[in-house]
Coordinates of C-alpha atoms and ligand atoms in Angstrom, one line a residue:
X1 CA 0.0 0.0 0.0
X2 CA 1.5 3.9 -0.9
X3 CA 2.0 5.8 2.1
X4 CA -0.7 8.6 0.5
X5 CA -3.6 4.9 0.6
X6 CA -2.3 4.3 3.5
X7 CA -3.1 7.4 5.6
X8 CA -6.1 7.7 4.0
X9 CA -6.8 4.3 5.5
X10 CA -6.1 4.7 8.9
X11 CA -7.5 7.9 9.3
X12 CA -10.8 6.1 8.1
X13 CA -9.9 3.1 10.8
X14 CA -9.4 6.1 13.8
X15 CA -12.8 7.2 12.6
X16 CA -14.8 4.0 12.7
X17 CA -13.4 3.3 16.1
X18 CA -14.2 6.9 17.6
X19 CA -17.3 6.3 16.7
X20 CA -17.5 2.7 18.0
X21 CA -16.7 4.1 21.2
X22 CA -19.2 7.1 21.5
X23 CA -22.3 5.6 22.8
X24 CA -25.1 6.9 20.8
X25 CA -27.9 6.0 23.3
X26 CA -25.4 8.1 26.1
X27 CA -27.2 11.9 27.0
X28 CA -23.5 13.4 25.8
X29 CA -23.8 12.2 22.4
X30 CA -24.8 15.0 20.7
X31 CA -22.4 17.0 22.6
X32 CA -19.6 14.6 21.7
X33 CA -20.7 13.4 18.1
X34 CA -20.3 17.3 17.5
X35 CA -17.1 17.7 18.7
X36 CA -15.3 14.3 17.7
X37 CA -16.6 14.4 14.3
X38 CA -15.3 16.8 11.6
X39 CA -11.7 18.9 10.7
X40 CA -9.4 17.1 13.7
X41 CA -6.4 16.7 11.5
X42 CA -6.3 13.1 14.1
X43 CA -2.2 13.7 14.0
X44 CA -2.0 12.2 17.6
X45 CA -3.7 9.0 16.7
X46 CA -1.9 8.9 13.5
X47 CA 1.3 9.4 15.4
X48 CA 0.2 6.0 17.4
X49 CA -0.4 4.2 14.9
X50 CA 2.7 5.0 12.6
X51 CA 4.8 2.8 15.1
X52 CA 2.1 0.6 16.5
X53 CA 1.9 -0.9 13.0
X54 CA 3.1 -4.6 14.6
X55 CA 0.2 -4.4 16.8
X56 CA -2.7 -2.5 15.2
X57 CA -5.6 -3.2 16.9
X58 CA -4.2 -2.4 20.3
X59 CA -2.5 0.7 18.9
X60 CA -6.2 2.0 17.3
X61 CA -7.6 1.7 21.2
X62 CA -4.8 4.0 22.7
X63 CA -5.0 6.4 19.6
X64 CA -8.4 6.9 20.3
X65 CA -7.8 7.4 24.0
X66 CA -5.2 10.1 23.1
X67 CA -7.7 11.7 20.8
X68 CA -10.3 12.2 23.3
X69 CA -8.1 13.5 25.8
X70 CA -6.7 16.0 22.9
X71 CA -10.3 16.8 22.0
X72 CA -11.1 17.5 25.9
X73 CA -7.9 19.6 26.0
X74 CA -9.1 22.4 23.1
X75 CA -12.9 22.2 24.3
X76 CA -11.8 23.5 27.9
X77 CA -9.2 25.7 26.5
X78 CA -11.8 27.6 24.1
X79 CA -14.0 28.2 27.4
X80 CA -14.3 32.1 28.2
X81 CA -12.1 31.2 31.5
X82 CA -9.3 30.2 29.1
X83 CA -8.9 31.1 25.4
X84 CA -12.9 32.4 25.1
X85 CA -12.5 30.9 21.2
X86 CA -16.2 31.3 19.6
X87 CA -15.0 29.2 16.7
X88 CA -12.8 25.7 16.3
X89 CA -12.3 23.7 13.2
X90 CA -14.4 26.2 11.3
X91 CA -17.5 25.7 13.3
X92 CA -18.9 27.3 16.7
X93 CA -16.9 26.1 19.9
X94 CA -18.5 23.4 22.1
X95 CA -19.4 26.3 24.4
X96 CA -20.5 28.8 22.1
X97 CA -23.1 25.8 20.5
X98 CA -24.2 24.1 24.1
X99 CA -23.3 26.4 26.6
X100 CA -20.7 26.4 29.4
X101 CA -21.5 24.3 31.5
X102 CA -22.3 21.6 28.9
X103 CA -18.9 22.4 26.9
X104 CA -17.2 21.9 30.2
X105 CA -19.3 18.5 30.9
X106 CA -18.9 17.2 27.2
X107 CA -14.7 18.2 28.1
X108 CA -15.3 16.1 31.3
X109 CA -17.1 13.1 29.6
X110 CA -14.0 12.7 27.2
X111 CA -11.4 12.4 29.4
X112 CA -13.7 9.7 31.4
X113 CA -13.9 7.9 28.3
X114 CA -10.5 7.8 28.1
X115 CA -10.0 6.3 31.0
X116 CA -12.6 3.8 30.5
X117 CA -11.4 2.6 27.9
X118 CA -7.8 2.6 28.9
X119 CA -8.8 0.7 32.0
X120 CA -10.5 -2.1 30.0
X121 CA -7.2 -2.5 28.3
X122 CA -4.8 -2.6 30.9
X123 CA -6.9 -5.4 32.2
X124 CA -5.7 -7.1 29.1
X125 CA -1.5 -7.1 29.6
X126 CA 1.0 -5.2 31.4
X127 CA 2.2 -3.4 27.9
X128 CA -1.4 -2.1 27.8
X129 CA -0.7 -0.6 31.6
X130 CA 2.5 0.8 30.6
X131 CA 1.1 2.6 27.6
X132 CA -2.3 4.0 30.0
X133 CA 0.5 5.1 32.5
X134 CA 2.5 7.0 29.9
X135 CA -0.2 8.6 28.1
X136 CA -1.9 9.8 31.3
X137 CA 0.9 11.1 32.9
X138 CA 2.1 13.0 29.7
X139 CA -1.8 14.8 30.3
X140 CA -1.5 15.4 33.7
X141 CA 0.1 17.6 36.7
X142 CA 3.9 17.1 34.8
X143 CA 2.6 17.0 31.0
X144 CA 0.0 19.1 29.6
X145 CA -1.9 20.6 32.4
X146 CA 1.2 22.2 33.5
X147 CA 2.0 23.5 30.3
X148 CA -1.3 25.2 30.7
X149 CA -1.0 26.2 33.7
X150 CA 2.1 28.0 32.6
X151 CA 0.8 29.4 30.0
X152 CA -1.8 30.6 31.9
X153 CA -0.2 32.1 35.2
X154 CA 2.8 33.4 33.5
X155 CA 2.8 37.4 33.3
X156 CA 3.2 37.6 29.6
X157 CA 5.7 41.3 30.4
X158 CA 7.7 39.3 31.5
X159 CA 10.9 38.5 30.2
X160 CA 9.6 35.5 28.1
X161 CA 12.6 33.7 26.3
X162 CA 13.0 31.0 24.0
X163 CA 13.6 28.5 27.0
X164 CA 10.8 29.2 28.8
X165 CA 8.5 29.1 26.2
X166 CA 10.2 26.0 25.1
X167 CA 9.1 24.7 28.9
X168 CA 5.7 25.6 28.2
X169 CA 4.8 24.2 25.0
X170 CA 7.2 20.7 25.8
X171 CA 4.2 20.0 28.4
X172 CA 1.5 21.8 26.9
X173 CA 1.9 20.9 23.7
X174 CA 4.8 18.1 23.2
X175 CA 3.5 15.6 26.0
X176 CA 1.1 14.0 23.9
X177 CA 2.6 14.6 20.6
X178 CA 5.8 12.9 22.8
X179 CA 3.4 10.1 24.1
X180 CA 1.8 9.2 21.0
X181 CA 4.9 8.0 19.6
X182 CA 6.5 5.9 22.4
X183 CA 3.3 4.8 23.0
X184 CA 2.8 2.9 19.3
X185 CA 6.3 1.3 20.1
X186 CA 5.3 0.3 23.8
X187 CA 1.9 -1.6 22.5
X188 CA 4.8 -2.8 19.4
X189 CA 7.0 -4.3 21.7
X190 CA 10.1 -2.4 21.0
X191 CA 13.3 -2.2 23.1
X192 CA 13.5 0.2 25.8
X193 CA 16.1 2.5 23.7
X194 CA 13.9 2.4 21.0
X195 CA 11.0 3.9 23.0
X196 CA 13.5 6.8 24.1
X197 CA 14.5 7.4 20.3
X198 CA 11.0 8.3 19.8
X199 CA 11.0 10.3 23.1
X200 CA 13.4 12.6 22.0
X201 CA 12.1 12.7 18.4
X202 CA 8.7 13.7 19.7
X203 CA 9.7 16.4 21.7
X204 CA 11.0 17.8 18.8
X205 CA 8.4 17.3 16.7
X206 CA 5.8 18.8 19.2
X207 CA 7.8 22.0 19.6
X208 CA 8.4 22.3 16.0
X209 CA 4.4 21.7 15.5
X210 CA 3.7 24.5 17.9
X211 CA 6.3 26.8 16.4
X212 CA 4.6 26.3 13.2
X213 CA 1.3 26.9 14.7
X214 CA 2.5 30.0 16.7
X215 CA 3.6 31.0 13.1
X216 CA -0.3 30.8 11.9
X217 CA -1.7 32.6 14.8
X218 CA 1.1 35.6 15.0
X219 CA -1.7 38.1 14.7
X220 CA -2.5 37.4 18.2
X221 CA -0.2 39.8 19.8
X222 CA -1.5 38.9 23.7
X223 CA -0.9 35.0 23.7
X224 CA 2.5 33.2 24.7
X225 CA 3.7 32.8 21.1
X226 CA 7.2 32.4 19.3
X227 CA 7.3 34.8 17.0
X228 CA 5.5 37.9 19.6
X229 CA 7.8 37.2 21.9
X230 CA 11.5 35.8 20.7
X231 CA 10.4 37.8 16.9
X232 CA 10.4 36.1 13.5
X233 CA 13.6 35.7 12.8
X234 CA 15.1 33.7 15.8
X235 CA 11.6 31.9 15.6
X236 CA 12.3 30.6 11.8
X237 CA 15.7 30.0 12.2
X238 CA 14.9 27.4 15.6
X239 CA 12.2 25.9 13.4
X240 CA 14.6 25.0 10.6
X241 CA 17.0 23.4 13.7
X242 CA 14.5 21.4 14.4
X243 CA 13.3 20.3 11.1
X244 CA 17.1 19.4 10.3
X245 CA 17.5 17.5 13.8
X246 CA 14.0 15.4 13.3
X247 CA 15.3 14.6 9.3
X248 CA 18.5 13.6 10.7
X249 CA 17.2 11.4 13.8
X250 CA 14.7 10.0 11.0
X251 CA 17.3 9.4 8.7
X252 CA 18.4 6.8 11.5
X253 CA 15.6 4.9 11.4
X254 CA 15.6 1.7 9.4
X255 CA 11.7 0.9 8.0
X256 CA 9.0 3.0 9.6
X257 CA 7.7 4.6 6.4
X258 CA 4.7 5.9 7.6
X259 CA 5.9 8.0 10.2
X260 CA 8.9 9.6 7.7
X261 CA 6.0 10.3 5.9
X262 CA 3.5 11.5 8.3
X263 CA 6.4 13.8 9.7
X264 CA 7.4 15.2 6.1
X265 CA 3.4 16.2 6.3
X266 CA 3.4 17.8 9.7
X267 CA 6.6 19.9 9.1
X268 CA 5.2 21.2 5.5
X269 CA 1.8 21.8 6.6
X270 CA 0.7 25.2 5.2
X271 CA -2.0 26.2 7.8
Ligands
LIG1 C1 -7.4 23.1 28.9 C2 -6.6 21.0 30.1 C3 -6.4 22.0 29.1 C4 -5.3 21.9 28.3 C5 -5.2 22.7 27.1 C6 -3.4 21.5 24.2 C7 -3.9 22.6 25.0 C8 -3.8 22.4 26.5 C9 -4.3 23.7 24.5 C10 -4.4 23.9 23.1 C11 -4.0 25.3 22.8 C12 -3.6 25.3 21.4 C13 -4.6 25.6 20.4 C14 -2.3 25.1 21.2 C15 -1.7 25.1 19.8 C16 -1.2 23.8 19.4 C17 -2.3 22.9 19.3 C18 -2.4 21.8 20.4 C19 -3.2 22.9 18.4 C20 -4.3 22.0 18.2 O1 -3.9 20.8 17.8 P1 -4.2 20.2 16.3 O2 -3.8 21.2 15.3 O3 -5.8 20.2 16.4 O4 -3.7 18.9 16.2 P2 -6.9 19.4 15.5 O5 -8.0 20.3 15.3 O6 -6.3 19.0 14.2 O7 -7.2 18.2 16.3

């Protein structure tokens, strides 16, 4: 199968098992269905899934889980308490279409999810517990959450510089970008150093992602973002670092042609 079929393919697999999971006779589904379903790029379960190839079908349950706790993670963060986004994905936020208190429900229900279903697979094997136990730590008090919490409390007149913002958006950001890759290889059965490789590639990859994305969003001057605060040109020139580092650390890797080409997609993506 071409790389191009191939994407194509598991993005419809992620899909069918999203929807598997979302109970349609639950009082959320609406809520969910609305906010699962339509322009998620799903680069987090696609991340999964591009070294969990040995062991597909376990790889398609954790790549959902990820998804729904990166799906609870922008519903909170578009709340008027947070970012106050009216629109995501080209349609109205979860709040701005249901309300607050149901956005921050529907935000609540996903991350359940994920643990129910993570739960039900850990009772399987111990790879499946080592895999829950990565991926919720990587959302949690040292992963994501603190990067929001950072990004948050921080007094943006201060002096922000390139490593604190790089501390920000390696939790907030990078932890489940990080985490999706080590997390295919886990559920794959690869060797310990071989589930650091893809540690230190996916921290790069995540900063380079949000670097990209801070690129994109430059015309909002009062958020923590590379190019406000470190300006354009140290911004580009650490984003073409990083692209040559994760080409080089790629360049490494013998096989794995689905994830050279899922990267070459996220480092060229034009919006
Ligand atoms: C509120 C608990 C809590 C956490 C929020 C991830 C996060 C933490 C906030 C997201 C803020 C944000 C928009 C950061 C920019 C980078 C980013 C994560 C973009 C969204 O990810 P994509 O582009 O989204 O993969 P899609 O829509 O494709 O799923």
């Amino acid at each position: 199968m071409t790389e191009i079929k191939k994407f194509d393919y598991y993005i419809s697999l992620i899909n069918e098992k999203i929807a598997f999971f979302l109970d349609d006779r639950s009082v959320f589904y609406e809520q969910l269905f609305y906010c699962m379903s339509g322009g998620g790029k799903r680069l987090r379960p696609l991340l999964v899934l591009s070294t969990g190839e040995k062991n597909l079908e376990e790889a398609l349950v954790f790549a959902c889980v990820i998804e729904f706790i990166h799906n609870y993670s922008l519903i909170h963060d578009d709340l008027p308490a947070m970012d106050n986004d009216d629109y995501r994905r080209n349609k109205l936020t979860c709040h701005k279409k249901f309300g607050e208190a149901n956005a921050i429900l529907t935000g609540d229900a996903l991350l359940n999810l994920a643990c129910e279903i993570a739960i039900d697979a850990c009772m399987k094997n111990n790879k499946n517990l080592l895999a829950a136990k990565k991926i919720f730590e990587a959302a949690g008090l040292n992963g994501m959450l603190k990067g929001q919490f950072l990004d948050i409390n921080l007094n943006k007149r201060d002096n922000i510089n390139a490593k604190i913002l790089d501390e920000i958006n390696l939790n907030k950001t990078g932890a489940l970008i990080k985490t999706s890759l080590q997390v295919g290889a886990i559920l794959s059965q690869e060797k310990n150093e071989i589930i650091d490789f893809f540690g230190e590639l996916g921290e790069k990859i995540g900063l380079a992602f949000q670097i990209k994305d801070d690129m994109f969003d430059r015309e909002k001057i009062d958020e923590l973002n590379y190019f406000n605060m470190i300006g354009e040109k140290e911004s580009i020139k650490r984003l073409n670092d990083l692209t040559s580092e994760i080409y080089f650390c790629l360049d490494k890797l013998d096989g794995y042609d689905f994830l050279k080409y899922l990267v070459k997609i996220i480092l060229e993506r034009k919006n």
